[in-house]
Coordinates of C-alpha atoms in Angstrom, one line a residue:
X24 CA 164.3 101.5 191.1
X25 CA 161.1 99.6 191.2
X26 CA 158.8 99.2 188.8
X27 CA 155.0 97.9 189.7
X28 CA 152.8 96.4 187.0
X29 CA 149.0 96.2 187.8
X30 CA 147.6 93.5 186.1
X31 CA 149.2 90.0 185.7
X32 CA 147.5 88.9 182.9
X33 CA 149.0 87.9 179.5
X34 CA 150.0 91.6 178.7
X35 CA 151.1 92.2 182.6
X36 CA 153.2 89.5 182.8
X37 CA 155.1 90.2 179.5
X38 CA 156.0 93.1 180.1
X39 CA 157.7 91.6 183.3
X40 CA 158.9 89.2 181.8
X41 CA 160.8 91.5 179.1
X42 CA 161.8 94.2 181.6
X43 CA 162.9 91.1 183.9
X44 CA 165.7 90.7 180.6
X45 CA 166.3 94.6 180.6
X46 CA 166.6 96.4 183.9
X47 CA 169.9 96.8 185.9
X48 CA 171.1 94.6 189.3
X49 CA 169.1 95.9 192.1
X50 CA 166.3 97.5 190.0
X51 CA 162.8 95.5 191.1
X52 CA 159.8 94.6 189.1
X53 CA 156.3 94.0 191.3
X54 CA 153.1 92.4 190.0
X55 CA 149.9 93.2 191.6
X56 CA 146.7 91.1 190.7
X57 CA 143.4 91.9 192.1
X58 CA 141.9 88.3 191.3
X59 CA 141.6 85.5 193.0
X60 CA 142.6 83.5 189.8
X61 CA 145.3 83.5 188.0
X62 CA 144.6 84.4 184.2
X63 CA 140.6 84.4 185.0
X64 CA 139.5 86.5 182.4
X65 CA 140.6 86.6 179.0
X66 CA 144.3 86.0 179.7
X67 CA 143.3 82.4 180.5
X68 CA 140.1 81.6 178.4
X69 CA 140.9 83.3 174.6
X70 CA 141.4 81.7 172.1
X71 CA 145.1 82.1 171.7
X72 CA 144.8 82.7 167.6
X73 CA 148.4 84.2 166.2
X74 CA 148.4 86.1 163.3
X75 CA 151.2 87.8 161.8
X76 CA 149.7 90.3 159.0
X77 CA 145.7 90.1 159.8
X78 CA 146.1 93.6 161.6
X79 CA 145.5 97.3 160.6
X80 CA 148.0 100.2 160.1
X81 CA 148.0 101.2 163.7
X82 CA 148.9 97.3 164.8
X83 CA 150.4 96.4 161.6
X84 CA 154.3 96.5 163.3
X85 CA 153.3 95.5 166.4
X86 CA 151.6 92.6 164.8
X87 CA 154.5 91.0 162.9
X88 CA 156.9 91.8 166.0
X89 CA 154.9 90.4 168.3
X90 CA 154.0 87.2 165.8
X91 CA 158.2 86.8 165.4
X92 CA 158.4 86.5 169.1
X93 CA 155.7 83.9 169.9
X94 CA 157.6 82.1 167.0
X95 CA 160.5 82.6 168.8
X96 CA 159.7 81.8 172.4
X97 CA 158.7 78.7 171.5
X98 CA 161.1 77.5 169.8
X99 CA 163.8 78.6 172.3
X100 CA 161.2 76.7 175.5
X101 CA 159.4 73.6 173.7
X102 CA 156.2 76.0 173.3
X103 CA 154.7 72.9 171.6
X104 CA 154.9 70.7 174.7
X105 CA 154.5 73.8 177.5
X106 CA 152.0 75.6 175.9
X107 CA 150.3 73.9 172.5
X108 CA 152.7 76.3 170.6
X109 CA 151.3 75.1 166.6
X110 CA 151.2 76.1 162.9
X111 CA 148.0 76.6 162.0
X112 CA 145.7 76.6 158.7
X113 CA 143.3 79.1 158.9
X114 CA 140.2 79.1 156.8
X115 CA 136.9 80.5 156.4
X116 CA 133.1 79.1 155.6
X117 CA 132.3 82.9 156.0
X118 CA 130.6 84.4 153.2
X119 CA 132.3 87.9 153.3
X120 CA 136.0 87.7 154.6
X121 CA 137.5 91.0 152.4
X122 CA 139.9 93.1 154.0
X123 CA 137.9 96.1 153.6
X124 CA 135.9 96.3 156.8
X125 CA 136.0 98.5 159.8
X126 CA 138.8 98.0 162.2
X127 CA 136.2 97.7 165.2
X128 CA 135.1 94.6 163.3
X129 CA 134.5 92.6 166.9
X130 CA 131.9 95.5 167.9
X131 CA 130.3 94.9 164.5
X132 CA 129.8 91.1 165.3
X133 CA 131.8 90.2 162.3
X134 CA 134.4 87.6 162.0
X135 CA 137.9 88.3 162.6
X136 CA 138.7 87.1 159.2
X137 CA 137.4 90.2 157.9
X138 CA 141.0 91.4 158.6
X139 CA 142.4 89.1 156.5
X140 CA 144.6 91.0 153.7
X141 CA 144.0 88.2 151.0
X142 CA 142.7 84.7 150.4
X143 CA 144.7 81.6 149.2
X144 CA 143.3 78.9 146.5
X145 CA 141.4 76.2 147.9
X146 CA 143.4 72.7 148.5
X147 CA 142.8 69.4 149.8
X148 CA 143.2 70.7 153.8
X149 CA 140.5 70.3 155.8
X150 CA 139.5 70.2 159.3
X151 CA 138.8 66.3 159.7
X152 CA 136.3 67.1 162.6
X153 CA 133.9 69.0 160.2
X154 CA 131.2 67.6 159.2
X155 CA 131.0 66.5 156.1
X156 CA 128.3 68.9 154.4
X157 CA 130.2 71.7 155.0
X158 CA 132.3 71.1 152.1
X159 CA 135.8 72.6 151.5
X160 CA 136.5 75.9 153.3
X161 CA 138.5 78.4 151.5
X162 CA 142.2 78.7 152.8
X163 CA 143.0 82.0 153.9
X164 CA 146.8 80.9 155.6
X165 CA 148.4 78.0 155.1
X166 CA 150.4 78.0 158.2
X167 CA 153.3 80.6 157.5
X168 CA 151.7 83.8 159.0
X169 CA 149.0 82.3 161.6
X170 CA 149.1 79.6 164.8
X171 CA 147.7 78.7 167.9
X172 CA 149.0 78.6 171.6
X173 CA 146.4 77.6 174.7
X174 CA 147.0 81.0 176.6
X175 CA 146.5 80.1 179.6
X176 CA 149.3 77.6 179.5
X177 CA 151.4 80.2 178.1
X178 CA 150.8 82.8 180.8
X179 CA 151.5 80.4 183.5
X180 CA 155.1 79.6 181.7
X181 CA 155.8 83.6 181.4
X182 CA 155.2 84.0 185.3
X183 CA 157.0 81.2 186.0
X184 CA 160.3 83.0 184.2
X185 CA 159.6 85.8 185.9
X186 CA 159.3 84.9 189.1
X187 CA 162.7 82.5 188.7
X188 CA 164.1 86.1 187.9
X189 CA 162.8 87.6 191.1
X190 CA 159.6 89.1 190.2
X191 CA 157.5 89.6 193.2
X192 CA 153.9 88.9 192.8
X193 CA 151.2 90.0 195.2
X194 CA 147.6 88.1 194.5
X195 CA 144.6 88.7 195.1
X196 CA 145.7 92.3 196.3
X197 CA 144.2 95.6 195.3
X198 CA 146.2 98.9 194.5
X199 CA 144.3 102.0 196.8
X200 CA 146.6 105.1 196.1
X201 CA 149.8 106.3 194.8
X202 CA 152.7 108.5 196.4
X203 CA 154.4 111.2 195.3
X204 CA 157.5 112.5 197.0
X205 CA 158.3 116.2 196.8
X206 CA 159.5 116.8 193.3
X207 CA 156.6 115.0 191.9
X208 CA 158.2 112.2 191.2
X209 CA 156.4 108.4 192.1
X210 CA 157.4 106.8 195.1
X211 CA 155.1 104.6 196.5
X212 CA 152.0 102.5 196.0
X213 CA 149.7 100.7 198.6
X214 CA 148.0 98.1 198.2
X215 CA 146.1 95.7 200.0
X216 CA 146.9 92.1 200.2
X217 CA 145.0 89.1 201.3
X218 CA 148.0 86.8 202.6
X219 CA 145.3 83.9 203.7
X220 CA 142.0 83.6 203.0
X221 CA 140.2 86.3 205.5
X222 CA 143.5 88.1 206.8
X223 CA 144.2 90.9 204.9
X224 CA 147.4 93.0 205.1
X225 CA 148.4 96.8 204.0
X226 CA 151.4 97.1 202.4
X227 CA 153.2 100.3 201.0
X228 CA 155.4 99.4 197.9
X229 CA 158.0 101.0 196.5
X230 CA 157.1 102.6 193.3
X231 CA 159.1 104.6 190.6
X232 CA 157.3 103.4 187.5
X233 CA 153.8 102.3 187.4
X234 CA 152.3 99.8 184.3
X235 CA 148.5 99.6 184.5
X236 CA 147.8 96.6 182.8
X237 CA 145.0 95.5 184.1
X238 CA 142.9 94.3 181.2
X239 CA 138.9 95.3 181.2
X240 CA 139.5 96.9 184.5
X241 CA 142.4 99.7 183.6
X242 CA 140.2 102.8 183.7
X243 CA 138.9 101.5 186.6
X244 CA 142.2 101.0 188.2
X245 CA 143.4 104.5 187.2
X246 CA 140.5 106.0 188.5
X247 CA 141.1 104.7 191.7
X248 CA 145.0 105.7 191.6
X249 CA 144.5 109.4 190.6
X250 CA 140.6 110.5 191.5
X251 CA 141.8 114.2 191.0
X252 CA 142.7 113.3 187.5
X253 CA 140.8 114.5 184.3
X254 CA 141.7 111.9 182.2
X255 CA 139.9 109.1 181.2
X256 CA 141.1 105.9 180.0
X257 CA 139.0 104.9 177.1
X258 CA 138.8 100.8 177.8
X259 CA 136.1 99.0 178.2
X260 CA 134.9 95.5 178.0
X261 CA 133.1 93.2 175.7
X262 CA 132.3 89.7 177.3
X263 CA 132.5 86.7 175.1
X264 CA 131.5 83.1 175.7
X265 CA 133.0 80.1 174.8
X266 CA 133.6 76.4 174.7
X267 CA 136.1 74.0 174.9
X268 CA 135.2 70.5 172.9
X269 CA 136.7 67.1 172.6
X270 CA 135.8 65.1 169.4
X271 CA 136.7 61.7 168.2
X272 CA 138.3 63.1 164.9
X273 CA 140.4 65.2 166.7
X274 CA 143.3 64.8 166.9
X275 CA 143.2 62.1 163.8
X276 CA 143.0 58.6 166.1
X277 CA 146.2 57.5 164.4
X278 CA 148.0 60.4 165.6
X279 CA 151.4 59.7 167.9
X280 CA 151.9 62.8 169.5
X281 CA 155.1 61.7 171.3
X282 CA 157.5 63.7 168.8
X283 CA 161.3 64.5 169.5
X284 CA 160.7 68.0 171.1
X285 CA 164.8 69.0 170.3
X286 CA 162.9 68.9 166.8
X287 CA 161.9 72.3 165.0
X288 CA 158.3 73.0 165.7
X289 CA 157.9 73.5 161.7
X290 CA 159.4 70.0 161.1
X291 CA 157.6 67.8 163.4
X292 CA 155.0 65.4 162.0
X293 CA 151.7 66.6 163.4
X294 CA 148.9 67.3 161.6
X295 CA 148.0 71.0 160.9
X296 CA 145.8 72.7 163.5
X297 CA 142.7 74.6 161.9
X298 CA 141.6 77.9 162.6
X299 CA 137.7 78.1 161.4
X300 CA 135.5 81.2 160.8
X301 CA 132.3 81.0 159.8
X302 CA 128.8 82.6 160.2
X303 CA 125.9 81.5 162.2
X304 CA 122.5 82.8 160.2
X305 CA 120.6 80.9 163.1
X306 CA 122.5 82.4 166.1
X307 CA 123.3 85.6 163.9
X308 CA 127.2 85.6 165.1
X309 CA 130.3 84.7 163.6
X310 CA 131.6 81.9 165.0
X311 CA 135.2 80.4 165.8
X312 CA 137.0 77.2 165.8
X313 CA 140.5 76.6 166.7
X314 CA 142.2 73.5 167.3
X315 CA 144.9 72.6 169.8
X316 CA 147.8 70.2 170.4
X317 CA 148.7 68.2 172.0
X318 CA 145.7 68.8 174.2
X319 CA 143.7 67.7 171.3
X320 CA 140.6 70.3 172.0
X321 CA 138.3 72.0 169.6
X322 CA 137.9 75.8 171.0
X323 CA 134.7 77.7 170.0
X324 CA 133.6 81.5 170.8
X325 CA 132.3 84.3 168.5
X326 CA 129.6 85.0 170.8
X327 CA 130.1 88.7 172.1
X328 CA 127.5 90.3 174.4
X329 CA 127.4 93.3 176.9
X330 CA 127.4 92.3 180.4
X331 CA 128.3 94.5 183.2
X332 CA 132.0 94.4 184.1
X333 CA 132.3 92.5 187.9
X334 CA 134.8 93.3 190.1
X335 CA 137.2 90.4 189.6
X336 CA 137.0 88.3 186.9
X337 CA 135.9 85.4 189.4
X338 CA 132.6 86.6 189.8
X339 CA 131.7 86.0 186.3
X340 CA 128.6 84.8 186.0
X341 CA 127.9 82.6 182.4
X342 CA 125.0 83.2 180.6
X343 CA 122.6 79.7 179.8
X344 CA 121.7 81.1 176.5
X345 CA 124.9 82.3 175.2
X346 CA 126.1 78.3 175.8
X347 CA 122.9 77.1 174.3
X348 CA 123.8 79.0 171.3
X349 CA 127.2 78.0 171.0
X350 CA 126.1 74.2 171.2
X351 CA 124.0 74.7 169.0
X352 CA 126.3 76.1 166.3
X353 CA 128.6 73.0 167.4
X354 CA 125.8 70.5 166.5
X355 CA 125.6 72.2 163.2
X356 CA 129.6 72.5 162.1
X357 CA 130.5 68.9 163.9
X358 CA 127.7 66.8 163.6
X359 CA 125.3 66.0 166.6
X360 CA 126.7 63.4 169.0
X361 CA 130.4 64.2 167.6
X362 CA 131.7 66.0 170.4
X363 CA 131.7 66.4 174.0
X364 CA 131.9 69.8 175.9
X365 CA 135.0 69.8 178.5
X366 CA 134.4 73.3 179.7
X367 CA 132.0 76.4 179.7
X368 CA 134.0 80.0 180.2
X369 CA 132.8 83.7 180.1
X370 CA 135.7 86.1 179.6
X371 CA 135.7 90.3 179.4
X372 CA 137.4 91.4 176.7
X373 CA 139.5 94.5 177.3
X374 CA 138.4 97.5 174.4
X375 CA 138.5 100.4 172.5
X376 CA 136.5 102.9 170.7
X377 CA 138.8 102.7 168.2
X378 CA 139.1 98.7 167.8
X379 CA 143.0 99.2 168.8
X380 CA 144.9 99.0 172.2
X381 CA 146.5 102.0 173.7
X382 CA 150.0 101.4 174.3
X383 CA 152.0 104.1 175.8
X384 CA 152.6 107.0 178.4
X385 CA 150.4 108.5 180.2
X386 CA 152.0 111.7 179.2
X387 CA 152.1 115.2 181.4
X388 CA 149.4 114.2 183.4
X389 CA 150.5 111.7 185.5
X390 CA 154.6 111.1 184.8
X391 CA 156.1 108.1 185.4
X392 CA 152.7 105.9 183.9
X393 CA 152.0 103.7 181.3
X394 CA 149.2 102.0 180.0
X395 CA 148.9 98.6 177.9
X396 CA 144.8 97.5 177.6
X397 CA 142.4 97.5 175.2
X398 CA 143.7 95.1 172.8
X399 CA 140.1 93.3 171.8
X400 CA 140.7 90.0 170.2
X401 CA 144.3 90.7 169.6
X402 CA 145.7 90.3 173.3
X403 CA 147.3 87.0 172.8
X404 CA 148.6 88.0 169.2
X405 CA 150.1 91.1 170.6
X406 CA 150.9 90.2 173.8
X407 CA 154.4 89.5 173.5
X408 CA 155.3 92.1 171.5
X409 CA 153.4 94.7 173.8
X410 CA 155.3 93.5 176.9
X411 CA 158.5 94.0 174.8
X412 CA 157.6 97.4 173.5
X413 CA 156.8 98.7 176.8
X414 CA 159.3 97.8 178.5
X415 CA 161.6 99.4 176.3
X416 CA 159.6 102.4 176.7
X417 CA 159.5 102.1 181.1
X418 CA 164.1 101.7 180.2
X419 CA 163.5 104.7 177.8
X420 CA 164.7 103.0 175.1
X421 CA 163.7 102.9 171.2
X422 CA 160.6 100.7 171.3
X423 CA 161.0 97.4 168.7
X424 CA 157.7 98.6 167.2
X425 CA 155.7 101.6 165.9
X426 CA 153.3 102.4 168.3
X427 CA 152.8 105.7 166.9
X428 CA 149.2 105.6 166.8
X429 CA 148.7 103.7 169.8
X430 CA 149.0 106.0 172.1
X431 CA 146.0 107.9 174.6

C-alpha cells in the first residue's frame, strides 16, 4: 500500500509525518514537491502564530487539537532550540479587535485579532522594541492559548522525521496523470523528476491513496490529475509580503539565552515573545508583529494583495511598494533607525471562499483522494492537527477532530 502526498509543505509533510506513526510494515508513504525550494511559499515564510481558541465553529476542534500538538511536539523534541517553539503574549493597538467579524476576515484586510473570543485587562507587559509613544497595548493572551514557532525551521525538522522513517521524497518533480487499474481502484501516478539540474527523468509511482496538499496550487494540481473531472477545488491564493527585522531591544541585551533545554518550555527564563496587531491608517492594512527566539527577529506582514499565482513558488517576484509600505509601518511602530531588515519574502497564501480550509475526501468522484489546502492564515496553527486528522482519515480511522464542516 502506497500512499503519495503532493505537496511537501507544512501541511504535506504532517500528514507524512503522522501517517509515518500509523501505517503497517511494508505500507509506503511518497512526497512529491514541484518546487525547487523547500518550504518556498508560505510553509517557509509565515508567520508561524499559534492560537489555540482564535478560530470559528468550523476550525474551532481542529484549532485546539492542533494547538495541543505543537505544544506537544515541542516539548517531546526541544521545539525551543529546533524550531523557536515560545509562549507568546499577544496584544493589540488595533482599534476594533471584537469577535464578531466575518470569518473571511484576511479577504477583508482586517486583523487576525478580530477572531479573538475576548480581551484580557491591560498589565505591565510590553513589547520592549516598541516605541515608546505607542503606549500600552491591550493584552488579548497572556501566553496560555497563543505562541510562536519560525515555520520554516519547523518544516525542515518534520521532514527530517519522516524521511528517518522512510519517507521518499521526490523534488522538484511534477505529478502528470494518475492510473487506474480495472476495478477503478488507484494504482499509479507519474511524475516527472529532475534528478540534476537539466536531466529530467519519468517515473511511474505506485499509488493507492493520493493527498493533494499542495498549498495555493491544489486546484491546479487536480486539474491536471483528473482533466475529465467536474469538480472544482475551490483554493486560491492571496500573496502577502513580509519582513524579517533585527532590533537592538530585542531580544532584551541582558538576555542569556543558553537555558537547560531538559527544562519545560513553560519554565525556562526567557522573556515573553509578543504577538502585535495593529492598524496602519497610512498604509490602510492591518499590520503584524511577532517576535522570535532564540533567533531574536522581529517578523512583520499584514500586507495582502492579489498577484497572479506563478508556477512554483520560486518564481515569486516581490513587489517594491508592498516593502516600502511595510518599512514604513516599521519606522512608525519601532522608531526610525531602530531596526535593521534581514530579509524581504513574498509568500501565496492558500484560500477559500469561505475563509476555512477544506479538509477531507474527495468523495464519489474520484475515490481513493483527499484534499488538505486552503487554510489562509491558519496553516501553521492547523498544520499539525490537519496532518494528524488526515491521516487518520487515508487509515480509515475516527479522525481526532471535527471536520464536519470542512469538507468540499
Amino acid at each position: 500500500m502506497t500512499t503519495v502526498i503532493i505537496g511537501a509543505g507544512i501541511i504535506g509533510t504532517s500528514t507524512a509525518y503522522y501517517l509515518s506513526q500509523l501505517v503497517t510494515e511494508g505500507s509506503k508513504i511518497v512526497l512529491v514537491e514541484s518546487s525547487p525550494e523547500l518550504f518556498a511559499s508560505a510553509s517557509g515564510y509565515a508567520a508561524g502564530f499559534l492560537a489555540r481558541e482564535w478560530h470559528w465553529q468550523a476550525t474551532a476542534s481542529l484549532g485546539r487539537l492542533s494547538f495541543d500538538l505543537h505544544k506537544e511536539l515541542a516539548k517531546e523534541n526541544n521545539g525551543q532550540e529546533n524550531w523557536g517553539y515560545s509562549p507568546s503574549t499577544a496584544t493589540s493597538l488595533a482599534e476594533t479587535i471584537g469577535g464578531d467579524g466575518d470569518e473571511d476576515w484576511l479577504g477583508e484586510g482586517a486583523s487576525r485579532a478580530k477572531a479573538a473570543k475576548r480581551i484580557a485587562e491591560n498589565d505591565d507587559t510590553r513589547p520592549v522594541w516598541l516605541a515608546p509613544h505607542h503606549g500600552r497595548p491591550d493584552i488579548i493572551d497572556k501566553g496560555d492559548g497563543t505562541a510562536l514557532v519560525d515555520p520554516y525551521q519547523l518544516c525542515h525538522f518534520l521532514l527530517s522525521k519522516c524521511r528517518k522513517r522512510g519517507v521518499k521524497l521526490y523534488q522538484p518533480a511534477q505529478a502528470t496523470r494518475v492510473t487506474r487499474d480495472s476495478s477503478g481502484a488507484l494504482s499509479s501516478i507519474h511524475i516527472v523528476h529532475e534528478e540534476s539540474p537539466g536531466s529530467l527523468q519519468d517515473h511511474d509511482i505506485p499509488c493507492n491513496r493520493l493527498v493533494l496538499a499542495a498549498g495555493a496550487w491544489t486546484a491546479q494540481v487536480f486539474s491536471t490529475l483528473f482533466p475529465s473531472s467536474k469538480l472544482k477545488i475551490p483554493v486560491s491564493s492571496l500573496a502577502g509580503h513580509s519582513l524579517l527585522l533585527r532590533s537592538p531591544h530585542w531580544p532584551p541585551p541582558s538576555l542569556n539565552i543558553d537555558v537547560d533545554p531538559s527544562s519545560d518550555l513553560q519554565q525556562k527564563q526567557l522573556p515573553p515573545c509578543h504577538a502585535l496587531f495593529t492598524s496602519d491608517p497610512i498604509g490602510q492594512y492591518a499590520p503584524e508583529l511577532f517576535t522570535r527566539l532564540p533567533s531574536g527577529h522581529i517578523y512583520i506582514a499584514g500586507l495582502n494583495w492579489q498577484y497572479p499565482l506563478p508556477k512554483l513558488a520560486t518564481e515569486r517576484v516581490i513587489d517594491p511598494e508592498a516593502i516600502r509600505t511595510l518599512k514604513e509601518t516599521s519606522e512608525r511602530l519601532l522608531g526610525k533607525g531602530e531596526f535593521e531588515v534581514e530579509r524581504e519574502s513574498l509568500c501565496f497564501r492558500p484560500v477559500t471562499g469561505k475563509g476555512t480550509p477544506i479538509v477531507g475526501p474527495v468523495g464519489k468522484e474520484e475515490e481513493g483522494v483527499w484534499v488538505a489546502a486552503g487554510h489562509g492564515p491558519w496553516g501553521i496553527s492547523l498544520s499539525l492537527g490537519t496532518g494528524k486528522c488526515v491521516a487518520e482519515m487515508v487509515e480509515g480511522k475516527e479522525t481526532s477532530a471535527d471536520l464536519g464542516r470542512l469538507g468540499l
